[in-house]
């Protein structure tokens, strides 16, 4: 084991020297439409980074995308959609619109992944809307219950008064 530090990193991994640079490049590359070999790995890695990223990461990434003039509009907007997909509910709407507008411009190999992400996002949006509707219904039912309780108390008070009058000579 001594002297292993002097061997190339590839030799210890058992990979060919030609394979290692590409895999490293795919992991390090920002998602683009250009490198077909890295197309899916780079977009999946970006999607995972977006999912794990916080609002600071998202803000930084969106600012970088705003200044990325060397990329096509569709590439930039789809990267923006991926980042916005894991933001707040307001950003979800914007992400869904971007997916809808620009997915057709992506390479054919990438379109199924983008469609999957869009459908997953639409599912989350639908659940959020259902949750909002249920909360509104619960609030309405609680208000109606309070009104009915007041009416019941008033009717109970009237009934007690009537019973007291009947008992009095």
PDB file of N, CA and C in Angstrom, residues 7-15 24:
ATOM      1  N   UNK A   7       0.366   6.833  -7.592  1.00  0.00           N
ATOM      2  CA  UNK A   7      -0.319   6.271  -8.747  1.00  0.00           C
ATOM      3  C   UNK A   7      -1.388   7.246  -9.216  1.00  0.00           C
ATOM      4  N   UNK A   8      -1.688   7.218 -10.504  1.00  0.00           N
ATOM      5  CA  UNK A   8      -2.799   8.069 -10.963  1.00  0.00           C
ATOM      6  C   UNK A   8      -4.088   7.642 -10.289  1.00  0.00           C
ATOM      7  N   UNK A   9      -4.975   8.597 -10.064  1.00  0.00           N
ATOM      8  CA  UNK A   9      -6.223   8.314  -9.373  1.00  0.00           C
ATOM      9  C   UNK A   9      -7.039   7.262 -10.109  1.00  0.00           C
ATOM     10  N   UNK A  10      -6.955   7.240 -11.428  1.00  0.00           N
ATOM     11  CA  UNK A  10      -7.713   6.285 -12.232  1.00  0.00           C
ATOM     12  C   UNK A  10      -7.252   4.860 -11.980  1.00  0.00           C
ATOM     13  N   UNK A  11      -5.961   4.649 -11.760  1.00  0.00           N
ATOM     14  CA  UNK A  11      -5.430   3.309 -11.582  1.00  0.00           C
ATOM     15  C   UNK A  11      -6.015   2.657 -10.337  1.00  0.00           C
ATOM     16  N   UNK A  12      -6.219   3.436  -9.304  1.00  0.00           N
ATOM     17  CA  UNK A  12      -6.768   2.885  -8.069  1.00  0.00           C
ATOM     18  C   UNK A  12      -8.246   2.581  -8.216  1.00  0.00           C
ATOM     19  N   UNK A  13      -8.930   3.311  -9.063  1.00  0.00           N
ATOM     20  CA  UNK A  13     -10.354   3.087  -9.269  1.00  0.00           C
ATOM     21  C   UNK A  13     -10.621   1.978 -10.264  1.00  0.00           C
ATOM     22  N   UNK A  14      -9.600   1.600 -11.025  1.00  0.00           N
ATOM     23  CA  UNK A  14      -9.776   0.549 -12.019  1.00  0.00           C
ATOM     24  C   UNK A  14     -10.464   1.031 -13.269  1.00  0.00           C
ATOM     25  N   UNK A  15     -10.418   2.320 -13.537  1.00  0.00           N
ATOM     26  CA  UNK A  15     -11.052   2.860 -14.739  1.00  0.00           C
ATOM     27  C   UNK A  15      -9.984   3.236 -15.737  1.00  0.00           C
ATOM     28  N   UNK A  24     -16.222  12.996 -14.614  1.00  0.00           N
ATOM     29  CA  UNK A  24     -16.001  14.176 -13.781  1.00  0.00           C
ATOM     30  C   UNK A  24     -16.628  15.390 -14.447  1.00  0.00           C
TER      31      UNK A  24
END
